[in-house]
PDB file of C-alpha atoms in Angstrom:
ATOM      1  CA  UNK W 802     -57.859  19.668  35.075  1.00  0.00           C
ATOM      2  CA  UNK W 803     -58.334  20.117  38.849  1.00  0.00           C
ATOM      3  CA  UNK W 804     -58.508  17.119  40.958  1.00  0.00           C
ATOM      4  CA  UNK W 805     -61.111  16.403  43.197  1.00  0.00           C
ATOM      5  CA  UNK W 806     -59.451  15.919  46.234  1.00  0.00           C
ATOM      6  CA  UNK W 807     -61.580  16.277  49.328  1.00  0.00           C
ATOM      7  CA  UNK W 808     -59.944  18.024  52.793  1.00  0.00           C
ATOM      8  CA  UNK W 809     -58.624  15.843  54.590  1.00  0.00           C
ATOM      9  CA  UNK W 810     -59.394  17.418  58.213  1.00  0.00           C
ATOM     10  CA  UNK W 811     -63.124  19.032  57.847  1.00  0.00           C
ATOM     11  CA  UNK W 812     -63.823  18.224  61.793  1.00  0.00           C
ATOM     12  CA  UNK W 813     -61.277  21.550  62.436  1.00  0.00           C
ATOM     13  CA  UNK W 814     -62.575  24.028  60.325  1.00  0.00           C
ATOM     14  CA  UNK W 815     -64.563  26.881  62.687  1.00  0.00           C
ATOM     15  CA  UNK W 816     -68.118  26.061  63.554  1.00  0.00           C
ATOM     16  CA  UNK W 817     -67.430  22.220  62.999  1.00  0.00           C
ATOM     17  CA  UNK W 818     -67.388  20.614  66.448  1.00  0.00           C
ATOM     18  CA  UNK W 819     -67.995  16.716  67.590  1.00  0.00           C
ATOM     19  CA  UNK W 820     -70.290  16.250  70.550  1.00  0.00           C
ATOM     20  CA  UNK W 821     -69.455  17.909  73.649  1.00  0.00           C
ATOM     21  CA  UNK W 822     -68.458  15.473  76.148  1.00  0.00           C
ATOM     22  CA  UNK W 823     -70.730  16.923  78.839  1.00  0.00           C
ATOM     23  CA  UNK W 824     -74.026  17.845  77.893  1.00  0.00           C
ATOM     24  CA  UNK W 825     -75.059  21.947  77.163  1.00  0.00           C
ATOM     25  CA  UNK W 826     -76.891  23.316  80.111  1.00  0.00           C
ATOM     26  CA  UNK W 827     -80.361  23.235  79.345  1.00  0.00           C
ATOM     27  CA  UNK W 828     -83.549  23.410  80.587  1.00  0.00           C
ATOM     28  CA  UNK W 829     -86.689  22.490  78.551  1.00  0.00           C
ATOM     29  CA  UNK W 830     -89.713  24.225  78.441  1.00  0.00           C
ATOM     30  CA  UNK W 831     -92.063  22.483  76.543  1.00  0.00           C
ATOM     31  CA  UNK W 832     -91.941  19.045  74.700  1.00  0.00           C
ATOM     32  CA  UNK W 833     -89.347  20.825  72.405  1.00  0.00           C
ATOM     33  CA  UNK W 834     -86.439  17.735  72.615  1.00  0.00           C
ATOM     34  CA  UNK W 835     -88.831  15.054  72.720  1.00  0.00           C
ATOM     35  CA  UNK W 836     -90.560  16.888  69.171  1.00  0.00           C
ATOM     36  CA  UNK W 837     -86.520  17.054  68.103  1.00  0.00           C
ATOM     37  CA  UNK W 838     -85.559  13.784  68.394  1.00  0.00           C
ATOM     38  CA  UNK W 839     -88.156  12.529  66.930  1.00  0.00           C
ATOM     39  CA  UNK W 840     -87.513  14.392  63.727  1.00  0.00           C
ATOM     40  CA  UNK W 841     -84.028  13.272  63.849  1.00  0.00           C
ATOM     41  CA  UNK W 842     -85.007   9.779  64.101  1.00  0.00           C
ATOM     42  CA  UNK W 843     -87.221  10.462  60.852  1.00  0.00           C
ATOM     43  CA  UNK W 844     -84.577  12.819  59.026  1.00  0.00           C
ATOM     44  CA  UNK W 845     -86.699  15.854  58.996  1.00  0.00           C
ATOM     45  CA  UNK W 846     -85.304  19.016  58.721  1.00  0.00           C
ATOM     46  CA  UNK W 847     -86.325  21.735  62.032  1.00  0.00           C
ATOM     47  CA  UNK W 848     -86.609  25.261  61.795  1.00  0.00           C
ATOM     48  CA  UNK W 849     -86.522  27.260  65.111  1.00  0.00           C
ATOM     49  CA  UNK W 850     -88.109  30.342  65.463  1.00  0.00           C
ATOM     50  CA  UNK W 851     -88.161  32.872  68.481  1.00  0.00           C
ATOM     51  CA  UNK W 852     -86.545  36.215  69.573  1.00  0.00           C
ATOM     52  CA  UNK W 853     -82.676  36.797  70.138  1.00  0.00           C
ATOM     53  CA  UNK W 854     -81.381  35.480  73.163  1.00  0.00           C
ATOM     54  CA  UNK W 855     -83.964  32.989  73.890  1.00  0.00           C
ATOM     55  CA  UNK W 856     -82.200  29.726  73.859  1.00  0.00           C
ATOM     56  CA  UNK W 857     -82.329  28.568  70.322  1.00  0.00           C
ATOM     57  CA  UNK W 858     -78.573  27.645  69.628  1.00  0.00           C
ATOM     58  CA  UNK W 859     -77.883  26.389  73.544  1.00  0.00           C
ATOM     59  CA  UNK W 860     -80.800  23.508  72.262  1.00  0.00           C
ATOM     60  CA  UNK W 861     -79.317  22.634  68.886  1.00  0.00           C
ATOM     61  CA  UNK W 862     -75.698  22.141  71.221  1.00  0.00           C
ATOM     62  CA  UNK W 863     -78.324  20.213  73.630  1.00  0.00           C
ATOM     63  CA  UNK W 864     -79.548  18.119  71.323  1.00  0.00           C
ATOM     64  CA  UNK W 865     -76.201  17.300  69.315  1.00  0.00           C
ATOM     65  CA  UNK W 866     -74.833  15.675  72.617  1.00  0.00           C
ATOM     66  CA  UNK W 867     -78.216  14.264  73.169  1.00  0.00           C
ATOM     67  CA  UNK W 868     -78.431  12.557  70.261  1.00  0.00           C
ATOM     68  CA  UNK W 869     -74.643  11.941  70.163  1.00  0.00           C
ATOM     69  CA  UNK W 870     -74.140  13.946  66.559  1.00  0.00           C
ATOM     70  CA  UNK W 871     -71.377  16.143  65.247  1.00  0.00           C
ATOM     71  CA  UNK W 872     -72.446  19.994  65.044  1.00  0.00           C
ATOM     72  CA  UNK W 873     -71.790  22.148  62.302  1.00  0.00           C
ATOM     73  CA  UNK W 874     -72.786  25.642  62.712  1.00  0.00           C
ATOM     74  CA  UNK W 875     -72.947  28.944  60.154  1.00  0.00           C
ATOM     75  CA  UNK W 876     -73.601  32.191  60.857  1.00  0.00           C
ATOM     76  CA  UNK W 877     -75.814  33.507  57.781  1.00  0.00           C
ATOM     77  CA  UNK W 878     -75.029  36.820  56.647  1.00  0.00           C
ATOM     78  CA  UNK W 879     -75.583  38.927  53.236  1.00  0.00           C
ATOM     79  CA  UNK W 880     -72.824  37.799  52.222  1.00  0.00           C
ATOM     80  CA  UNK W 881     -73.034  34.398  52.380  1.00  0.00           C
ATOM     81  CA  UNK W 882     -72.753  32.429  49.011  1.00  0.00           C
ATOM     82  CA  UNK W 883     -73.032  29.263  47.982  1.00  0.00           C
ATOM     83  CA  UNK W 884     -70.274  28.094  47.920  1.00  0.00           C
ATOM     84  CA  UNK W 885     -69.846  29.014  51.381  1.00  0.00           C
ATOM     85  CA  UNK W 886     -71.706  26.538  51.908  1.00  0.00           C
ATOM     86  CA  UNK W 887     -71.017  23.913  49.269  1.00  0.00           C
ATOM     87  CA  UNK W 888     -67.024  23.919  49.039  1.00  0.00           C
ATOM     88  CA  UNK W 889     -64.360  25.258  46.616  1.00  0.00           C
ATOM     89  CA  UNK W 890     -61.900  24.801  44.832  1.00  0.00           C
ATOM     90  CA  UNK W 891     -57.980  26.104  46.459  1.00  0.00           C
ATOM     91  CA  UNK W 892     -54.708  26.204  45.738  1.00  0.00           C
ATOM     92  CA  UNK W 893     -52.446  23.717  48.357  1.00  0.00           C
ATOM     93  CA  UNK W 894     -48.838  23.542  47.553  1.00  0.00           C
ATOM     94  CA  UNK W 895     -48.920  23.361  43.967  1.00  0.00           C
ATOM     95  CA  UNK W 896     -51.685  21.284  43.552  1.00  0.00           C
ATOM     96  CA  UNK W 897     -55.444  22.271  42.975  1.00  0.00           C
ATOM     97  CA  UNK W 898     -57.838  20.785  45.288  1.00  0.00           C
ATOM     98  CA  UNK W 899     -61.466  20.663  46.276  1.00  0.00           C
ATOM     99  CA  UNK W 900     -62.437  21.539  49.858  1.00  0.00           C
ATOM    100  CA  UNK W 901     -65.811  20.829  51.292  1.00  0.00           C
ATOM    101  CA  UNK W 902     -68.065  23.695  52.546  1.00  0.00           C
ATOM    102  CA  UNK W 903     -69.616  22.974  55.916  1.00  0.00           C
ATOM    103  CA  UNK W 904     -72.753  22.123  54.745  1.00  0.00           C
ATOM    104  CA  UNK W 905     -71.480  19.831  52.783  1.00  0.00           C
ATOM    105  CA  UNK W 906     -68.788  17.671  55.215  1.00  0.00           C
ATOM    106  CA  UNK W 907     -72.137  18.048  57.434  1.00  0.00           C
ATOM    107  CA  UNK W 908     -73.509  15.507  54.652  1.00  0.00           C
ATOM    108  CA  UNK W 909     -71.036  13.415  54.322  1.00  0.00           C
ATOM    109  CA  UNK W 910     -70.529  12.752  57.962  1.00  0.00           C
ATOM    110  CA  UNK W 911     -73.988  12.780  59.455  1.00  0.00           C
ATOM    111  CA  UNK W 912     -73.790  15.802  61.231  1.00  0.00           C
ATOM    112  CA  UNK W 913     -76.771  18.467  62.223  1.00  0.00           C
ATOM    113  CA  UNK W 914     -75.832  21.647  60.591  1.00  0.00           C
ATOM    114  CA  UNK W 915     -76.936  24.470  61.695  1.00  0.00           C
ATOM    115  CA  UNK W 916     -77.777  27.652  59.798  1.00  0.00           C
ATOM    116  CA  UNK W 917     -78.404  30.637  62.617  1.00  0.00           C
ATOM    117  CA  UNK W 918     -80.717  33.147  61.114  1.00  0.00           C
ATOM    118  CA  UNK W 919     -80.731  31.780  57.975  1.00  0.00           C
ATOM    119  CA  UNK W 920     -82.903  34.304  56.934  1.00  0.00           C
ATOM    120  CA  UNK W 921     -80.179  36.983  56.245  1.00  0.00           C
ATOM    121  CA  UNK W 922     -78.727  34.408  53.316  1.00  0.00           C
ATOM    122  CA  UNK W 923     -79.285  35.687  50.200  1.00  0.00           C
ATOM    123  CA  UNK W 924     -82.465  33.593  48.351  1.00  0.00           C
ATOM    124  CA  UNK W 925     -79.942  31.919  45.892  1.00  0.00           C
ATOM    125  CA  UNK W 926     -78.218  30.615  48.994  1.00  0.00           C
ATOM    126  CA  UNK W 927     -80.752  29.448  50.750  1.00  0.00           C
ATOM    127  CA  UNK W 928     -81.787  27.723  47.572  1.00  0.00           C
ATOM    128  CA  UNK W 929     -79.394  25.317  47.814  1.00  0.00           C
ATOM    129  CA  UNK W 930     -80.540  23.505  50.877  1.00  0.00           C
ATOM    130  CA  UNK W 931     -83.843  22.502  49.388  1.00  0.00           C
ATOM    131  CA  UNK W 932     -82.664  18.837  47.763  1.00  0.00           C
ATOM    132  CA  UNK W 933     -81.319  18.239  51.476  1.00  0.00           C
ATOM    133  CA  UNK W 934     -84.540  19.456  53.318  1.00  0.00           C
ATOM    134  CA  UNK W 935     -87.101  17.135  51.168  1.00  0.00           C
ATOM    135  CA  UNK W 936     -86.979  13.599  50.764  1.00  0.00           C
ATOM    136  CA  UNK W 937     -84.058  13.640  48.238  1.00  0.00           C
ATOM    137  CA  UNK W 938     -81.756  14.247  50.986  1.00  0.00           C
ATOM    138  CA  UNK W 939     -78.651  15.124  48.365  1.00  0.00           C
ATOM    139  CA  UNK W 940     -76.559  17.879  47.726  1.00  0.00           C
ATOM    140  CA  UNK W 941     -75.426  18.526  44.040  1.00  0.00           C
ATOM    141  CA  UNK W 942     -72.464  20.127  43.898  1.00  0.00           C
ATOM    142  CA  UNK W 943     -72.445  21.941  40.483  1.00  0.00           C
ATOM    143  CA  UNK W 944     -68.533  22.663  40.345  1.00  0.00           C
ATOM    144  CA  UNK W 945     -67.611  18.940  40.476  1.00  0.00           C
ATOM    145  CA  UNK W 946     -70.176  17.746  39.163  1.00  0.00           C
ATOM    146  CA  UNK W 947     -70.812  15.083  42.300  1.00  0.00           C
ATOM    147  CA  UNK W 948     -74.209  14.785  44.062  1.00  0.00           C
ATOM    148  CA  UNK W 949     -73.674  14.190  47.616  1.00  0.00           C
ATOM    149  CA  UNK W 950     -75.867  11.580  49.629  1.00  0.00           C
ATOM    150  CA  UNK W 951     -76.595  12.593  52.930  1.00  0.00           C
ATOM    151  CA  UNK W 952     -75.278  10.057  55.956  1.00  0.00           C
ATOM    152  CA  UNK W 953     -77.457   8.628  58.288  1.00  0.00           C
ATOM    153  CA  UNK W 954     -78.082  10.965  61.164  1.00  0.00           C
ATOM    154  CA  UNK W 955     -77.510  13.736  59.081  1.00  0.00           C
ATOM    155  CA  UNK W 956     -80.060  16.556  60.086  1.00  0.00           C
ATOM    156  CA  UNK W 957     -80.830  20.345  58.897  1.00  0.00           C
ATOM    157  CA  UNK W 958     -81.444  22.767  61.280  1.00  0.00           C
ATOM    158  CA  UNK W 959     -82.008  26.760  60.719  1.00  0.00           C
ATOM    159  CA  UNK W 960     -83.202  29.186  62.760  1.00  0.00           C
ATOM    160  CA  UNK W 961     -84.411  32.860  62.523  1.00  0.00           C
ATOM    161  CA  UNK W 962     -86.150  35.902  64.595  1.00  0.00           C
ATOM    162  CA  UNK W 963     -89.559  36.704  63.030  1.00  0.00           C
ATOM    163  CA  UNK W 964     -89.663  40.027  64.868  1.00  0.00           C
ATOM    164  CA  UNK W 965     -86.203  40.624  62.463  1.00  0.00           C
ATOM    165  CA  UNK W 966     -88.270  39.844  58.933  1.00  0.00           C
ATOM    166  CA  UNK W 967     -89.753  42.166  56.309  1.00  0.00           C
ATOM    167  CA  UNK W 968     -91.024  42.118  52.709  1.00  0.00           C
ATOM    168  CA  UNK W 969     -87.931  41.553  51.591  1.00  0.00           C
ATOM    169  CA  UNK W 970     -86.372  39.465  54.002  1.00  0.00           C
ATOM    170  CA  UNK W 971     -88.316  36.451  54.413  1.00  0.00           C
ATOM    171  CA  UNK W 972     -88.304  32.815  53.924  1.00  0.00           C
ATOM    172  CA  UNK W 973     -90.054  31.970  50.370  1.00  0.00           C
ATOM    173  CA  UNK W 974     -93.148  29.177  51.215  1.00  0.00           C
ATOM    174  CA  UNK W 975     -90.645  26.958  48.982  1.00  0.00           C
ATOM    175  CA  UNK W 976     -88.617  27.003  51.928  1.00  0.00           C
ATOM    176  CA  UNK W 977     -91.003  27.191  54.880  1.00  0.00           C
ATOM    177  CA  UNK W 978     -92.822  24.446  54.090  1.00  0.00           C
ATOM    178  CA  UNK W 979     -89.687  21.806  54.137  1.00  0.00           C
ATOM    179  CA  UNK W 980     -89.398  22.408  57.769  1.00  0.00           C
ATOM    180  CA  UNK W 981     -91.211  20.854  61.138  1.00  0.00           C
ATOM    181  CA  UNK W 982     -91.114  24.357  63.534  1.00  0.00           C
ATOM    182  CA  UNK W 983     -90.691  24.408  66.763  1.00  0.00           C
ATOM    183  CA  UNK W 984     -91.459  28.031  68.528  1.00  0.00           C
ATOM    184  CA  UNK W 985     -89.326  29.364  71.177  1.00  0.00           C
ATOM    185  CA  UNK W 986     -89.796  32.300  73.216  1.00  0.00           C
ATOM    186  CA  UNK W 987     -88.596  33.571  76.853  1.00  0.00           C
ATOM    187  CA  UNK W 988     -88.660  31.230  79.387  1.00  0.00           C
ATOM    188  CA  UNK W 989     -91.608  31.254  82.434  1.00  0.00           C
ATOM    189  CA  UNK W 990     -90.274  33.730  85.104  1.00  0.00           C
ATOM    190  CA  UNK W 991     -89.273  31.115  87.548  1.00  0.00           C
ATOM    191  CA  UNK W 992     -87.161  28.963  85.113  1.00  0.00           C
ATOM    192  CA  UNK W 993     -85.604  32.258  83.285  1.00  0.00           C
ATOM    193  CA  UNK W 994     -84.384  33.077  86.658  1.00  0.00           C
ATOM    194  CA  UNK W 995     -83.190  29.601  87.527  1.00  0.00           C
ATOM    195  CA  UNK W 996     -81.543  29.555  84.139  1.00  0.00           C
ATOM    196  CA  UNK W 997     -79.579  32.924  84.817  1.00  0.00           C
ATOM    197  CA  UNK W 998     -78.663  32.406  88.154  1.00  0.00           C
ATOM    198  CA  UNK W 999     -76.977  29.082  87.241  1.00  0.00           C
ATOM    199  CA  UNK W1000     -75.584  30.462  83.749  1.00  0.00           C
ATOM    200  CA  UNK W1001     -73.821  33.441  85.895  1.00  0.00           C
ATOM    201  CA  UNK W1002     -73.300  32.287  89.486  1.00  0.00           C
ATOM    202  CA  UNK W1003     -75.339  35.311  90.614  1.00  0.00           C
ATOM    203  CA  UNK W1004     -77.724  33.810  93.702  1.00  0.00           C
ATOM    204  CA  UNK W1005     -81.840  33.515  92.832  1.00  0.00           C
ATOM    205  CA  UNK W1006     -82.939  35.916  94.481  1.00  0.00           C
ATOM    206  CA  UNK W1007     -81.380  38.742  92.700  1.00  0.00           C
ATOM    207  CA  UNK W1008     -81.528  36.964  89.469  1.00  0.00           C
ATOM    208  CA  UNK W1009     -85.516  36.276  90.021  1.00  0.00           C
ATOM    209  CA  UNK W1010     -84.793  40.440  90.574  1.00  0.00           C
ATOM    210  CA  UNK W1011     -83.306  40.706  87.350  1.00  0.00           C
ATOM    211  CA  UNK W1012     -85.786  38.492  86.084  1.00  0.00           C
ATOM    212  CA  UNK W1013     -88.476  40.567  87.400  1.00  0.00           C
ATOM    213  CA  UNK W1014     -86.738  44.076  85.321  1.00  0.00           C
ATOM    214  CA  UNK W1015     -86.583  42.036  82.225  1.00  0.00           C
ATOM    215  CA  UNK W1016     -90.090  41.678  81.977  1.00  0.00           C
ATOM    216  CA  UNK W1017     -91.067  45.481  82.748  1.00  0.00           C
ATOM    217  CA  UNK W1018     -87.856  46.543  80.115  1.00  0.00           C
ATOM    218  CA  UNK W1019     -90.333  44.035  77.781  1.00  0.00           C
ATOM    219  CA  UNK W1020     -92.820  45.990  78.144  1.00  0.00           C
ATOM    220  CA  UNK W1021     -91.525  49.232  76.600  1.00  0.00           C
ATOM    221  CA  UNK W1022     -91.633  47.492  72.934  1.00  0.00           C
ATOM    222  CA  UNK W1023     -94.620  49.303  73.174  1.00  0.00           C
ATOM    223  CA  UNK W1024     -93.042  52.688  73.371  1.00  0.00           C
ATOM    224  CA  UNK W1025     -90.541  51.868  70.479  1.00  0.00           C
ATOM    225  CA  UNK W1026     -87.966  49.354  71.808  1.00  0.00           C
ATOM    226  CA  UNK W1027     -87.189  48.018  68.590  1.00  0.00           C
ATOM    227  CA  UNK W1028     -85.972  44.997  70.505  1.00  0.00           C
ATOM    228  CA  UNK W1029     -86.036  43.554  74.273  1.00  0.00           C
ATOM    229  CA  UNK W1030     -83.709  41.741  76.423  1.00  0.00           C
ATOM    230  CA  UNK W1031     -83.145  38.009  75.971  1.00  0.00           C
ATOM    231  CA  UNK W1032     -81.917  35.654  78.562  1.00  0.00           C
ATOM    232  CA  UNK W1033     -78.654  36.046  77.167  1.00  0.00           C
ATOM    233  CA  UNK W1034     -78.662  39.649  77.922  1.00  0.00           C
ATOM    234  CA  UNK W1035     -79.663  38.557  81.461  1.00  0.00           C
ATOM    235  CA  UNK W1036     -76.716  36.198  81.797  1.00  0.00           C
ATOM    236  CA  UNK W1037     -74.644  38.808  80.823  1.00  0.00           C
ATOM    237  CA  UNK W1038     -75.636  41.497  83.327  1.00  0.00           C
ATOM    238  CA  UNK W1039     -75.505  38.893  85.397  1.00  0.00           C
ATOM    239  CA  UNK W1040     -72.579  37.741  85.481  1.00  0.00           C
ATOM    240  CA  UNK W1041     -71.029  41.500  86.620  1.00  0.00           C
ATOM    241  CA  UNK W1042     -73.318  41.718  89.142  1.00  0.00           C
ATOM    242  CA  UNK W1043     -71.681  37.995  90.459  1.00  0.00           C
ATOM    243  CA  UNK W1044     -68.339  39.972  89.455  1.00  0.00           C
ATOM    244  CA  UNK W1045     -69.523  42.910  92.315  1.00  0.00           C
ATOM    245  CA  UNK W1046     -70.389  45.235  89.629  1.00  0.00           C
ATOM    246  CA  UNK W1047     -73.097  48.003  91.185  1.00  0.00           C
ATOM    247  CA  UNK W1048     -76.528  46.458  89.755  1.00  0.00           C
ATOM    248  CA  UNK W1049     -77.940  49.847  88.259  1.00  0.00           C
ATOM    249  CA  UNK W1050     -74.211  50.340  86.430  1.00  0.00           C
ATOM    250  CA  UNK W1051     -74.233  46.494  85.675  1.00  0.00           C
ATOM    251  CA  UNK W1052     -77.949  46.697  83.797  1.00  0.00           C
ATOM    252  CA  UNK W1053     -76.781  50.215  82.260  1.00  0.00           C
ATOM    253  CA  UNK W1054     -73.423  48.987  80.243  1.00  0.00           C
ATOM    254  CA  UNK W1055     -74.826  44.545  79.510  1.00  0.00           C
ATOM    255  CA  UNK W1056     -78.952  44.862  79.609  1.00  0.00           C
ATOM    256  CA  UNK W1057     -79.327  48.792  78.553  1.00  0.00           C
ATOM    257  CA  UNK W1058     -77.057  49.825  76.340  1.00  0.00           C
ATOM    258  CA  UNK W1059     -77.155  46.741  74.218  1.00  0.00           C
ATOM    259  CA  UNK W1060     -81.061  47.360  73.473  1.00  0.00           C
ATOM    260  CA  UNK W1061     -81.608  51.025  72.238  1.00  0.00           C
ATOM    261  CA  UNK W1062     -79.244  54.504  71.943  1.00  0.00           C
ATOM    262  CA  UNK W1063     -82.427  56.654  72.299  1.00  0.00           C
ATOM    263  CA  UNK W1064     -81.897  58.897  75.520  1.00  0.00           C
ATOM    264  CA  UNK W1065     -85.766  58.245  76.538  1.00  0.00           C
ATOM    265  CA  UNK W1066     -85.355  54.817  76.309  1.00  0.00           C
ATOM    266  CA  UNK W1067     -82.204  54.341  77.875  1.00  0.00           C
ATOM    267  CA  UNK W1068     -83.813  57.041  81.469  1.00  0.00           C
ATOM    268  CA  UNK W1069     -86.696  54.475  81.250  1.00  0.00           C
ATOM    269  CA  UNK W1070     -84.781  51.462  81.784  1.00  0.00           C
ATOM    270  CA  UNK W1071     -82.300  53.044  84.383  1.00  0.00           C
ATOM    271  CA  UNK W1072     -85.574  54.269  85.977  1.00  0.00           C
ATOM    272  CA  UNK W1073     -86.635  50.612  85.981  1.00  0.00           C
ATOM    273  CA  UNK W1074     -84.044  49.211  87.165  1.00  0.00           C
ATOM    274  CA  UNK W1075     -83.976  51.594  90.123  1.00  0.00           C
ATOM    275  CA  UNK W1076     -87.465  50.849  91.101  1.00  0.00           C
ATOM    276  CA  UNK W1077     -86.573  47.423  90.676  1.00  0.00           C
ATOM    277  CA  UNK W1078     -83.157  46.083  91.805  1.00  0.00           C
TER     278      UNK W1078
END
């Protein structure tokens, strides 16, 4: 008979982090961390939604040193099963113990977990969360038999890209509807470009420059750019141009290549950038 034995060090497993001792860089732009905290305060579960690269995971870091929690992150993937997320049972020197999942030492030690696109779990996955995203706030773990009680201060947070979602990848209204939302999108073009020049130590005015291509490269979603460039891609390019990479050859290896393989595409951009930079 196995014995429940529970790991002993769950703040150093990947992804599992106590609050940064100097707060994230970041910049609201809206009433998004006032909205936050109050759901914390509350215990309500947040779902953020908005487009790659916008912010959303540099907030959730914001708001765990904010609010002084630990922060338990997951990358969701196809892949992902429950017991991923839940814990398992393993094999330590002889002896067979059970080792909590992240979600779960999030619940134990009043963490915010965080679930980044959770939408690419499998539904059976995703599943689980529900008793912890209602009023319940409890975790039963079916392979020990033990229903976990969420600590205070415990919070759920997921995020996901509608532009990304399709028929068959999509949260069920099960799931939707045990979550406050909060929208994100790209920042105003005065704050994107104070947010890139301090991420990459490039000076304003050719960030508010690269600022000023980003929007244009936006624009070509209407010609078939499946998907545009985020701040992050900004920070990226960036951050060669800061390292004396050419501009033009900076945007075409960090902002271009990145988005799209299509030759049209990619001479539109370049031509962009060239009109623009």
């Amino acid at each position: 008979m196995p014995t429940a034995t529970l790991d002993p060090a769950p703040a150093s497993r990947d992804g599992h982090r106590p609050p940064p001792r100097e707060a994230p860089y970041y910049r609201p732009a809206g009433r998004e961390v006032d909205v936050f905290a109050r759901c914390h305060a509350r215990g309500l579960p947040v779902m953020l939604k908005g487009p790659t690269g916008c912010g959303k995971t540099r907030f959730v870091e914001y708001m765990a040193h904010t609010l002084g929690r630990p922060l338990v992150t997951v990358a969701c993937h196809d892949d992902l099963a429950a017991s991923d997320l839940t814990g398992r049972w393993l094999i330590r020197g002889g002896e067979t113990v059970w080792v909590d999942g992240p979600l779960t030492a999030a619940a134990r030690q009043g963490a915010i977990c965080y679930l980044d696109e959770v939408v690419e779990a499998r539904q059976d996955t995703i599943a689980v969360v529900h008793p912890l995203a209602d009023d319940r706030r409890i975790l039963p773990i079916d392979k020990t038999g033990e229903i976990v009680h969420a600590a205070p201060g415990f919070q759920l947070v997921v995020s996901y890209n509608p532009g990304y979602q399709h028929a068959i990848k999509d949260l069920k209204p099960s799931t939707r509807q045990r979550f406050v939302t909060l929208d994100f999108d790209y920042p105003p073009a005065a704050l994107e470009a104070e947010i890139v020049a301090h991420e990459s130590g490039l000076d304003r005015a050719r960030a508010s420059s690269l600022v000023a291509l980003a929007h244009r490269v936006r624009h070509l979603r209407d010609q078939g750019l499946a998907e545009v460039p985020g701040t992050r891609l900004l920070v990226a390019t960036a951050r060669l141009m800061a390292e004396g990479i050419d501009a033009e050859e900076a945007c075409r290896v960090a902002l271009a290549g990145p988005l799209t393989d299509d030759p049209d595409l990619l001479s539109a951009i370049a031509d962009l950038a060239a009109a623009t930079l």
